[in-house]
Amino acid sequence: MKKKILLSLFAIALFSCEKEFLDTESKQYVTQTQLEELANSSPEALLTINTGVEDGQYAFFREYSTNFEDTGGRHDDFGQMSINLGLDLMSNDMVQVTDHWMGNYYAYRGRTQDFSTTRIIWNFYYSIIRNVNSIVAQIPADATDDRLVHLRGRAQALRAYSYFNLIRIYQHKYQGNQSAPGVPLYDGADLVIPSRASVQEVYDLIIADLENAYATVDGYVRDSKEKLDKSIIAGIYARVLLETGTNNTKCAQMAAEAKAAGSLMSSSAWLNEGFSQISNSEWLWGSDINNESSTVYASFFSQVASLNAGYAGLLGVHKTIDMRLYDAIPATDSRKQAFADDGTYINYKFRDFTFFEGDYVYMRVAEMYLIEAEALARNGNDSQAAQVLYNLVSTRDSGYTLSTNTGQALIDEILLQRRIELWGEGFAWFDMKRNDVALERDYPGSNHASFGKDNYAAGAKEFLFQIPKRELDNNIDINDEDQNPL
């Protein structure tokens, strides 16, 4: 699949400031020693190339038709937000009323090896990994120029983010499955496991990347919320530690640090412009969509926004809330107003007030409150957890009071608040897997569509995506017997 990254003649040609270097090595690949020398003598050269690679990854997050095999393009492939939406459609909490784009996720068809859906996910994250590996490989670990140090750390964080999503999609939860087969592992240098590295090996690289990234980006000040900085790396780290459950104290600390980089929006903002503008005080990380970067009908708001001129708004391919979750939202909670109360449960949470130039959100302050509260509760710090939860929920629900729950009851309350607050943002299915929750859509009075009205036990094989057929065909280290079950 992926070979060791080397700097080619094309890249060398960009180092115009090093004429002697060019003259003597014009037909050679650059060695690690030469890269180290260049990093010290002319850091601008490495910075120019690799900053461009990093910027490309942020653009790729919102790109249409990321899968090189689908040359005609697919309107369910628009980068990270298409995956977020698709996975939420595999949960209990979201309904797609009509079988259309994104239906492969909702009906659990897209998880099988021959469907484009699993190929889109696989290619999306491995494309990012391949590209950021080139940054990690080209910038020496002992570089002294702060700009290079920061850039290398951010690249490692993007790699960790990508592997974290891959391992949760292609394997069950971390706890109890550490020795299970995961995904191929490449770090651009010495670590090459083209077969299915174990879950633990994948998480070892994720944690190592995040530790190094967090430690090396001190002093970096980003010029856009599209980019990672220390607070976003802390937020990604908090997500990982919540998943593994291996260090709840550190998980809470990372979440607290991340949430301090922004502030909660008002309940009024939550109901109106809260999910379309990157300038929102609560947004920590996202993509700024404009006329040039808009993917129009092949976009998140086209698929999910009921009041926009897209697939949901014009064709009625609505994404609605599960009636059980809707009923669980108190009448005093302003978030209930984000869904129609006429029995259709149509969502109005996501609104784009432009012509498909609504921005994309990948991380919010509210999520970090919820992670901090859950980590504290799982650590037995019930009173602290309840206070953190109150600090969030009281801004949404005028009738909410400080919780007196303890133990599992408090954890369950926090998990319910995650489902309400983060609905449609890409967390529900992952939380189901992490907490051993079954898929239950076929129940009395269910408002789930018939083409997706399925029930699967917690931990069922259906919660695993299969490795794409193309990977099986091209990767000699993965055989048919290594495939996830059908």
Short mmCIF file of C-alpha atoms in Angstrom, two decimals:
data_model
loop_
_atom_site.label_atom_id
_atom_site.label_comp_id
_atom_site.label_asym_id
_atom_site.label_seq_id
_atom_site.Cartn_x
_atom_site.Cartn_y
_atom_site.Cartn_z
CA MET A 1 0.00 0.00 0.00
CA LYS A 2 2.47 2.53 1.12
CA LYS A 3 6.24 2.68 0.81
CA LYS A 4 8.84 4.64 2.70
CA ILE A 5 8.62 8.34 1.88
CA LEU A 6 11.65 9.80 0.13
CA LEU A 7 12.21 13.30 -1.19
CA SER A 8 12.37 13.15 -4.97
CA LEU A 9 14.15 15.21 -7.60
CA PHE A 10 11.07 17.43 -7.89
CA ALA A 11 11.31 18.41 -4.26
CA ILE A 12 15.05 18.97 -4.53
CA ALA A 13 14.46 21.39 -7.37
CA LEU A 14 12.62 23.69 -5.01
CA PHE A 15 15.72 24.17 -2.87
CA SER A 16 17.04 26.93 -5.11
CA CYS A 17 18.90 28.52 -2.24
CA GLU A 18 21.23 25.51 -2.04
CA LYS A 19 22.92 25.57 -5.48
CA GLU A 20 25.90 23.44 -4.43
CA PHE A 21 23.57 20.90 -2.92
CA LEU A 22 21.63 20.78 -6.20
CA ASP A 23 24.72 20.45 -8.37
CA THR A 24 26.16 17.51 -6.46
CA GLU A 25 22.95 15.64 -5.76
CA SER A 26 20.71 16.48 -8.72
CA LYS A 27 20.16 12.86 -9.65
CA GLN A 28 20.04 11.43 -6.17
CA TYR A 29 17.33 10.94 -3.58
CA VAL A 30 17.90 12.91 -0.43
CA THR A 31 19.25 10.93 2.50
CA GLN A 32 18.27 11.48 6.11
CA THR A 33 21.68 12.97 6.81
CA GLN A 34 21.21 15.49 4.03
CA LEU A 35 17.77 16.39 5.33
CA GLU A 36 19.27 17.03 8.76
CA GLU A 37 21.96 19.24 7.23
CA LEU A 38 19.37 21.12 5.23
CA ALA A 39 17.15 21.62 8.28
CA ASN A 40 20.02 23.34 10.01
CA SER A 41 21.46 25.30 7.07
CA SER A 42 18.27 26.28 5.26
CA PRO A 43 15.10 25.58 7.24
CA GLU A 44 13.12 27.80 4.88
CA ALA A 45 13.40 25.15 2.16
CA LEU A 46 11.88 22.38 4.25
CA LEU A 47 9.33 24.78 5.67
CA THR A 48 8.13 25.90 2.23
CA ILE A 49 7.48 22.38 0.97
CA ASN A 50 6.01 20.92 4.11
CA THR A 51 3.79 23.85 5.02
CA GLY A 52 2.18 23.36 1.64
CA VAL A 53 1.62 19.69 2.38
CA GLU A 54 0.03 20.54 5.73
CA ASP A 55 -2.24 23.17 4.20
CA GLY A 56 -3.29 20.57 1.65
CA GLN A 57 -4.51 18.29 4.40
CA TYR A 58 -6.72 20.97 5.91
CA ALA A 59 -8.23 21.55 2.45
CA PHE A 60 -8.64 17.80 2.00
CA PHE A 61 -10.81 17.69 5.13
CA ARG A 62 -13.57 19.50 3.21
CA GLU A 63 -12.87 18.22 -0.30
CA TYR A 64 -15.45 16.70 -2.64
CA SER A 65 -14.79 13.24 -4.10
CA THR A 66 -11.76 12.34 -1.99
CA ASN A 67 -11.78 8.78 -3.33
CA PHE A 68 -9.58 8.55 -6.41
CA GLU A 69 -11.47 5.49 -7.70
CA ASP A 70 -14.81 7.28 -7.99
CA THR A 71 -13.80 9.48 -10.90
CA GLY A 72 -17.39 10.56 -11.52
CA GLY A 73 -17.71 11.80 -7.97
CA ARG A 74 -20.17 10.84 -5.25
CA HIS A 75 -22.39 13.22 -3.32
CA ASP A 76 -21.84 11.20 -0.13
CA ASP A 77 -18.12 11.92 -0.27
CA PHE A 78 -17.25 15.41 0.94
CA GLY A 79 -14.43 14.82 3.40
CA GLN A 80 -14.58 14.54 7.16
CA MET A 81 -18.14 15.80 7.47
CA SER A 82 -19.48 13.10 5.17
CA ILE A 83 -17.92 10.48 7.44
CA ASN A 84 -19.24 12.22 10.57
CA LEU A 85 -22.75 12.30 9.15
CA GLY A 86 -22.59 8.77 7.79
CA LEU A 87 -21.47 7.23 11.07
CA ASP A 88 -24.14 9.12 13.00
CA LEU A 89 -26.65 7.60 10.59
CA MET A 90 -25.47 4.18 11.79
CA SER A 91 -26.50 5.00 15.35
CA ASN A 92 -29.82 4.74 17.16
CA ASP A 93 -30.23 8.50 17.25
CA MET A 94 -30.51 9.61 13.63
CA VAL A 95 -33.04 8.64 10.98
CA GLN A 96 -32.78 9.01 7.21
CA VAL A 97 -36.36 9.04 5.96
CA THR A 98 -35.62 8.11 2.32
CA ASP A 99 -33.06 5.77 0.76
CA HIS A 100 -30.81 8.16 -1.14
CA TRP A 101 -27.25 9.51 -0.77
CA MET A 102 -25.93 8.45 2.68
CA GLY A 103 -28.37 5.53 2.70
CA ASN A 104 -25.49 3.06 2.52
CA TYR A 105 -24.52 4.11 6.01
CA TYR A 106 -28.03 4.11 7.47
CA ALA A 107 -28.88 0.64 6.08
CA TYR A 108 -25.48 -0.80 7.08
CA ARG A 109 -24.75 -1.72 3.45
CA GLY A 110 -21.70 0.49 3.17
CA ARG A 111 -19.68 -1.48 5.72
CA THR A 112 -19.07 -4.39 3.31
CA GLN A 113 -15.90 -4.71 1.25
CA ASP A 114 -17.42 -4.09 -2.19
CA PHE A 115 -19.18 -0.83 -1.36
CA SER A 116 -17.72 2.57 -2.14
CA THR A 117 -18.46 3.72 1.42
CA THR A 118 -15.74 1.69 3.11
CA ARG A 119 -13.35 2.56 0.28
CA ILE A 120 -14.04 6.28 0.77
CA ILE A 121 -13.28 6.08 4.49
CA TRP A 122 -10.14 3.97 4.04
CA ASN A 123 -8.71 6.14 1.28
CA PHE A 124 -9.55 9.38 3.07
CA TYR A 125 -7.58 8.62 6.22
CA TYR A 126 -4.71 6.81 4.55
CA SER A 127 -4.30 9.71 2.12
CA ILE A 128 -3.83 12.03 5.10
CA ILE A 129 -1.46 9.54 6.77
CA ARG A 130 0.62 9.17 3.62
CA ASN A 131 0.98 12.91 3.19
CA VAL A 132 1.73 13.85 6.79
CA ASN A 133 4.22 10.99 6.95
CA SER A 134 6.19 12.84 4.31
CA ILE A 135 6.39 15.82 6.66
CA VAL A 136 7.49 13.67 9.59
CA ALA A 137 10.09 11.92 7.43
CA GLN A 138 11.52 15.12 5.96
CA ILE A 139 11.81 17.13 9.17
CA PRO A 140 14.43 15.62 11.50
CA ALA A 141 13.25 14.76 15.00
CA ASP A 142 16.07 16.88 16.40
CA ALA A 143 15.39 19.95 14.26
CA THR A 144 16.13 23.17 16.13
CA ASP A 145 14.11 25.67 14.11
CA ASP A 146 10.86 26.18 16.05
CA ARG A 147 8.80 26.46 12.89
CA LEU A 148 9.94 23.02 11.75
CA VAL A 149 9.49 21.55 15.23
CA HIS A 150 5.94 22.87 15.42
CA LEU A 151 5.12 21.68 11.91
CA ARG A 152 6.38 18.17 12.59
CA GLY A 153 4.33 18.01 15.79
CA ARG A 154 1.16 19.11 14.02
CA ALA A 155 1.75 16.48 11.35
CA GLN A 156 2.02 13.80 14.02
CA ALA A 157 -1.26 15.00 15.55
CA LEU A 158 -3.02 14.72 12.19
CA ARG A 159 -1.62 11.21 11.81
CA ALA A 160 -2.86 10.27 15.29
CA TYR A 161 -6.29 11.69 14.48
CA SER A 162 -6.48 9.61 11.30
CA TYR A 163 -5.38 6.35 12.90
CA PHE A 164 -7.76 6.94 15.81
CA ASN A 165 -10.73 7.12 13.46
CA LEU A 166 -9.55 4.15 11.41
CA ILE A 167 -9.08 1.83 14.38
CA ARG A 168 -12.51 2.63 15.79
CA ILE A 169 -14.19 2.00 12.43
CA TYR A 170 -12.39 -1.21 11.50
CA GLN A 171 -12.27 -2.81 14.95
CA HIS A 172 -14.39 -2.96 18.09
CA LYS A 173 -13.70 -0.85 21.17
CA TYR A 174 -10.24 -0.71 22.75
CA GLN A 175 -10.96 -2.40 26.08
CA GLY A 176 -10.86 -6.16 25.70
CA ASN A 177 -9.64 -6.06 22.11
CA GLN A 178 -6.05 -4.85 22.48
CA SER A 179 -4.62 -7.95 20.76
CA ALA A 180 -7.24 -8.02 18.01
CA PRO A 181 -6.21 -7.20 14.41
CA GLY A 182 -6.39 -3.50 13.66
CA VAL A 183 -5.22 -1.68 10.54
CA PRO A 184 -1.94 -1.39 8.59
CA LEU A 185 0.53 0.89 10.31
CA TYR A 186 3.06 3.23 8.70
CA ASP A 187 5.00 6.06 10.32
CA GLY A 188 6.99 7.12 7.26
CA ALA A 189 10.26 5.83 8.71
CA ASP A 190 11.01 2.69 10.68
CA LEU A 191 7.55 1.45 11.61
CA VAL A 192 5.99 -0.46 8.74
CA ILE A 193 3.32 -3.06 9.48
CA PRO A 194 1.47 -3.57 6.17
CA SER A 195 -0.54 -6.41 7.67
CA ARG A 196 -3.19 -5.74 10.31
CA ALA A 197 -1.23 -4.37 13.24
CA SER A 198 -2.82 -5.13 16.60
CA VAL A 199 -5.18 -2.66 18.22
CA GLN A 200 -2.56 -2.03 20.90
CA GLU A 201 0.16 -1.32 18.33
CA VAL A 202 -2.08 1.21 16.61
CA TYR A 203 -2.91 2.94 19.89
CA ASP A 204 0.77 2.92 20.87
CA LEU A 205 1.54 5.02 17.80
CA ILE A 206 -1.48 7.28 18.39
CA ILE A 207 -0.44 8.00 21.98
CA ALA A 208 3.23 8.46 21.07
CA ASP A 209 2.27 10.91 18.31
CA LEU A 210 -0.01 12.91 20.58
CA GLU A 211 2.53 12.99 23.41
CA ASN A 212 5.19 14.31 21.08
CA ALA A 213 2.84 16.73 19.32
CA TYR A 214 1.56 18.15 22.61
CA ALA A 215 5.11 18.61 23.90
CA THR A 216 6.54 20.23 20.78
CA VAL A 217 3.94 22.80 19.68
CA ASP A 218 4.50 25.18 22.59
CA GLY A 219 4.71 28.71 21.29
CA TYR A 220 2.87 28.04 18.04
CA VAL A 221 0.04 30.50 17.39
CA ARG A 222 -2.29 29.48 14.57
CA ASP A 223 -3.74 32.05 12.18
CA SER A 224 -6.94 30.12 11.53
CA LYS A 225 -9.30 27.72 13.31
CA GLU A 226 -8.72 25.37 10.40
CA LYS A 227 -5.30 24.54 11.82
CA LEU A 228 -4.24 22.51 14.82
CA ASP A 229 -2.61 24.08 17.84
CA LYS A 230 -1.91 22.83 21.35
CA SER A 231 -5.53 23.18 22.48
CA ILE A 232 -6.82 21.09 19.57
CA ILE A 233 -4.14 18.46 20.15
CA ALA A 234 -5.25 18.35 23.79
CA GLY A 235 -8.82 17.86 22.60
CA ILE A 236 -7.85 14.97 20.31
CA TYR A 237 -5.84 13.46 23.16
CA ALA A 238 -8.88 13.75 25.44
CA ARG A 239 -10.97 11.86 22.88
CA VAL A 240 -8.40 9.07 22.69
CA LEU A 241 -8.11 8.72 26.48
CA LEU A 242 -11.90 8.68 26.82
CA GLU A 243 -11.98 5.80 24.34
CA THR A 244 -9.25 3.76 26.03
CA GLY A 245 -10.26 4.53 29.62
CA THR A 246 -6.63 4.10 30.62
CA ASN A 247 -6.06 7.48 32.28
CA ASN A 248 -9.23 9.32 33.27
CA THR A 249 -7.29 11.92 35.26
CA LYS A 250 -5.26 12.96 32.23
CA CYS A 251 -8.34 12.74 30.02
CA ALA A 252 -10.15 15.28 32.20
CA GLN A 253 -7.09 17.53 32.26
CA MET A 254 -6.73 17.49 28.47
CA ALA A 255 -10.41 18.24 27.98
CA ALA A 256 -10.26 21.12 30.46
CA GLU A 257 -7.28 22.59 28.62
CA ALA A 258 -8.99 22.30 25.25
CA LYS A 259 -12.26 23.86 26.41
CA ALA A 260 -10.41 26.87 27.81
CA ALA A 261 -9.55 27.89 24.25
CA GLY A 262 -13.15 28.93 23.60
CA SER A 263 -16.41 29.74 25.35
CA LEU A 264 -19.90 28.26 25.27
CA MET A 265 -22.38 29.83 22.88
CA SER A 266 -25.78 31.00 24.13
CA SER A 267 -28.89 28.88 23.77
CA SER A 268 -30.14 31.37 21.19
CA ALA A 269 -27.00 30.94 19.11
CA TRP A 270 -27.25 27.16 19.46
CA LEU A 271 -30.71 27.28 17.88
CA ASN A 272 -29.83 29.67 15.09
CA GLU A 273 -26.37 30.21 13.63
CA GLY A 274 -24.49 27.91 16.01
CA PHE A 275 -23.47 25.27 13.48
CA SER A 276 -22.56 27.16 10.33
CA GLN A 277 -20.04 29.86 11.29
CA ILE A 278 -16.44 29.13 12.23
CA SER A 279 -16.26 32.49 14.01
CA ASN A 280 -18.55 31.09 16.74
CA SER A 281 -16.81 31.38 20.11
CA GLU A 282 -17.52 27.72 20.84
CA TRP A 283 -15.85 26.34 17.74
CA LEU A 284 -12.34 25.08 18.39
CA TRP A 285 -11.56 23.45 15.04
CA GLY A 286 -13.32 23.50 11.70
CA SER A 287 -13.22 24.36 8.01
CA ASP A 288 -13.98 27.79 6.62
CA ILE A 289 -16.13 27.25 3.53
CA ASN A 290 -16.35 29.97 0.89
CA ASN A 291 -17.48 30.30 -2.70
CA GLU A 292 -14.35 28.61 -4.02
CA SER A 293 -14.26 25.72 -1.54
CA SER A 294 -18.01 25.07 -1.49
CA THR A 295 -19.00 21.66 -2.84
CA VAL A 296 -22.64 22.79 -3.24
CA TYR A 297 -24.98 19.79 -3.43
CA ALA A 298 -22.24 17.34 -2.45
CA SER A 299 -21.96 18.90 0.98
CA PHE A 300 -22.96 18.48 4.60
CA PHE A 301 -25.66 21.14 4.59
CA SER A 302 -27.14 19.79 1.37
CA GLN A 303 -27.53 16.41 3.05
CA VAL A 304 -28.66 17.49 6.53
CA ALA A 305 -30.12 21.01 6.53
CA SER A 306 -33.90 20.87 6.19
CA LEU A 307 -34.24 24.56 5.34
CA ASN A 308 -31.60 24.63 2.61
CA ALA A 309 -31.91 24.06 -1.12
CA GLY A 310 -30.20 20.68 -1.07
CA TYR A 311 -31.09 17.02 -0.87
CA ALA A 312 -32.78 17.44 2.50
CA GLY A 313 -34.55 20.74 1.86
CA LEU A 314 -35.58 20.27 -1.77
CA LEU A 315 -35.93 16.49 -2.17
CA GLY A 316 -37.06 15.70 1.36
CA VAL A 317 -34.17 13.35 2.20
CA HIS A 318 -34.44 14.51 5.79
CA LYS A 319 -32.22 13.53 8.70
CA THR A 320 -34.48 13.36 11.73
CA ILE A 321 -34.03 12.54 15.39
CA ASP A 322 -35.03 9.21 16.93
CA MET A 323 -38.33 9.71 18.76
CA ARG A 324 -37.00 8.15 21.98
CA LEU A 325 -34.18 10.66 22.18
CA TYR A 326 -36.55 13.51 21.33
CA ASP A 327 -38.87 12.42 24.13
CA ALA A 328 -35.92 12.31 26.54
CA ILE A 329 -35.19 16.03 26.02
CA PRO A 330 -36.98 18.08 28.73
CA ALA A 331 -39.52 20.66 27.61
CA THR A 332 -37.43 23.34 29.34
CA ASP A 333 -34.39 22.46 27.22
CA SER A 334 -34.00 24.91 24.33
CA ARG A 335 -32.33 22.20 22.24
CA LYS A 336 -35.69 20.45 21.86
CA GLN A 337 -36.74 23.35 19.65
CA ALA A 338 -34.17 22.21 17.09
CA PHE A 339 -36.56 19.43 16.05
CA ALA A 340 -40.10 19.58 14.69
CA ASP A 341 -42.76 18.76 17.27
CA ASP A 342 -45.35 17.63 14.71
CA GLY A 343 -44.38 13.97 14.68
CA THR A 344 -41.94 14.30 11.77
CA TYR A 345 -38.96 15.03 14.07
CA ILE A 346 -37.29 16.96 11.24
CA ASN A 347 -34.12 18.65 12.45
CA TYR A 348 -33.45 22.37 12.26
CA LYS A 349 -30.20 22.20 14.21
CA PHE A 350 -28.10 22.62 11.09
CA ARG A 351 -28.87 25.81 9.16
CA ASP A 352 -26.84 27.44 6.43
CA PHE A 353 -27.79 31.07 5.80
CA THR A 354 -25.74 31.22 2.59
CA PHE A 355 -25.74 29.31 -0.69
CA PHE A 356 -23.75 26.29 0.49
CA GLU A 357 -21.01 28.28 2.19
CA GLY A 358 -21.82 27.13 5.72
CA ASP A 359 -18.67 26.23 7.66
CA TYR A 360 -17.84 22.79 9.06
CA VAL A 361 -17.18 22.11 12.75
CA TYR A 362 -14.89 19.29 13.93
CA MET A 363 -14.48 20.18 17.61
CA ARG A 364 -16.49 22.31 20.02
CA VAL A 365 -16.09 23.51 23.58
CA ALA A 366 -19.27 21.66 24.64
CA GLU A 367 -17.75 18.32 23.68
CA MET A 368 -14.81 19.01 25.97
CA TYR A 369 -17.16 19.78 28.89
CA LEU A 370 -18.81 16.42 28.33
CA ILE A 371 -15.51 14.55 28.08
CA GLU A 372 -14.22 16.22 31.23
CA ALA A 373 -17.42 15.39 33.11
CA GLU A 374 -17.42 11.76 32.00
CA ALA A 375 -13.74 11.24 32.80
CA LEU A 376 -14.22 12.75 36.26
CA ALA A 377 -17.27 10.55 36.88
CA ARG A 378 -15.47 7.41 35.77
CA ASN A 379 -12.68 8.38 38.17
CA GLY A 380 -15.16 8.57 41.06
CA ASN A 381 -15.11 12.37 41.29
CA ASP A 382 -18.89 12.67 41.22
CA SER A 383 -19.28 16.15 42.66
CA GLN A 384 -16.72 17.65 40.27
CA ALA A 385 -18.27 15.82 37.33
CA ALA A 386 -21.75 17.02 38.24
CA GLN A 387 -20.53 20.63 38.45
CA VAL A 388 -18.84 20.48 35.04
CA LEU A 389 -22.02 18.97 33.58
CA TYR A 390 -24.13 21.68 35.21
CA ASN A 391 -21.88 24.41 33.81
CA LEU A 392 -22.75 23.17 30.32
CA VAL A 393 -26.36 21.98 30.51
CA SER A 394 -27.62 25.00 32.48
CA THR A 395 -26.78 27.15 29.45
CA ARG A 396 -29.17 25.05 27.34
CA ASP A 397 -31.90 24.04 29.80
CA SER A 398 -33.41 26.69 32.05
CA GLY A 399 -34.91 24.00 34.27
CA TYR A 400 -31.74 22.04 34.80
CA THR A 401 -30.42 21.71 38.36
CA LEU A 402 -27.14 20.38 39.70
CA SER A 403 -27.25 16.61 39.42
CA THR A 404 -27.37 14.51 42.58
CA ASN A 405 -26.66 11.31 40.68
CA THR A 406 -23.53 9.31 41.50
CA GLY A 407 -21.69 6.38 39.99
CA GLN A 408 -23.20 4.77 36.90
CA ALA A 409 -26.35 6.87 37.15
CA LEU A 410 -24.26 10.03 36.76
CA ILE A 411 -22.32 8.51 33.87
CA ASP A 412 -25.61 7.60 32.18
CA GLU A 413 -26.82 11.17 32.61
CA ILE A 414 -23.65 12.50 31.01
CA LEU A 415 -23.98 10.05 28.12
CA LEU A 416 -27.56 11.20 27.51
CA GLN A 417 -26.37 14.79 27.42
CA ARG A 418 -23.72 13.79 24.85
CA ARG A 419 -26.45 12.35 22.63
CA ILE A 420 -28.53 15.54 22.90
CA GLU A 421 -25.75 18.11 22.62
CA LEU A 422 -23.67 16.41 19.92
CA TRP A 423 -26.50 15.02 17.77
CA GLY A 424 -25.46 14.94 14.12
CA GLU A 425 -21.81 15.80 14.79
CA GLY A 426 -20.28 12.34 14.41
CA PHE A 427 -20.13 10.89 17.93
CA ALA A 428 -23.22 8.71 18.48
CA TRP A 429 -22.09 5.52 16.72
CA PHE A 430 -18.62 5.65 18.27
CA ASP A 431 -20.22 6.09 21.70
CA MET A 432 -22.46 3.09 21.09
CA LYS A 433 -19.43 0.94 20.30
CA ARG A 434 -17.45 2.31 23.24
CA ASN A 435 -20.28 1.69 25.73
CA ASP A 436 -21.57 -1.65 24.37
CA VAL A 437 -24.93 -0.27 23.27
CA ALA A 438 -27.02 -2.34 20.87
CA LEU A 439 -28.63 -0.99 17.72
CA GLU A 440 -32.38 -0.98 18.40
CA ARG A 441 -34.47 0.63 15.68
CA ASP A 442 -37.30 -1.86 15.35
CA TYR A 443 -39.37 -1.04 18.43
CA PRO A 444 -43.06 -0.27 18.98
CA GLY A 445 -43.92 3.05 17.38
CA SER A 446 -40.43 3.45 15.87
CA ASN A 447 -39.96 6.40 13.53
CA HIS A 448 -37.01 4.73 11.78
CA ALA A 449 -37.33 4.16 8.03
CA SER A 450 -38.12 0.64 6.89
CA PHE A 451 -34.90 0.27 4.88
CA GLY A 452 -32.87 0.77 8.06
CA LYS A 453 -35.15 -0.65 10.75
CA ASP A 454 -32.61 -3.18 12.05
CA ASN A 455 -31.58 -4.47 15.45
CA TYR A 456 -28.02 -5.62 16.17
CA ALA A 457 -26.63 -6.79 19.50
CA ALA A 458 -23.87 -4.79 21.18
CA GLY A 459 -20.51 -5.83 19.76
CA ALA A 460 -22.07 -7.49 16.72
CA LYS A 461 -20.02 -8.00 13.56
CA GLU A 462 -22.20 -5.38 11.87
CA PHE A 463 -20.42 -2.73 13.94
CA LEU A 464 -17.22 -3.42 11.97
CA PHE A 465 -16.47 -2.05 8.54
CA GLN A 466 -14.79 -4.50 6.20
CA ILE A 467 -11.44 -3.65 4.64
CA PRO A 468 -12.02 -2.48 1.04
CA LYS A 469 -11.66 -5.15 -1.64
CA ARG A 470 -9.06 -3.05 -3.43
CA GLU A 471 -6.84 -3.14 -0.35
CA LEU A 472 -7.17 -6.93 -0.17
CA ASP A 473 -6.25 -7.17 -3.85
CA ASN A 474 -3.25 -4.84 -3.67
CA ASN A 475 -1.80 -5.52 -0.21
CA ILE A 476 -0.06 -8.91 -0.25
CA ASP A 477 0.21 -8.83 3.54
CA ILE A 478 -3.56 -8.93 4.07
CA ASN A 479 -5.43 -12.02 2.90
CA ASP A 480 -9.12 -12.82 2.62
CA GLU A 481 -8.98 -14.67 5.92
CA ASP A 482 -7.78 -11.46 7.59
CA GLN A 483 -11.01 -9.71 6.60
CA ASN A 484 -13.58 -8.58 9.14
CA PRO A 485 -16.67 -10.82 9.09
CA LEU A 486 -19.50 -10.17 6.67
#
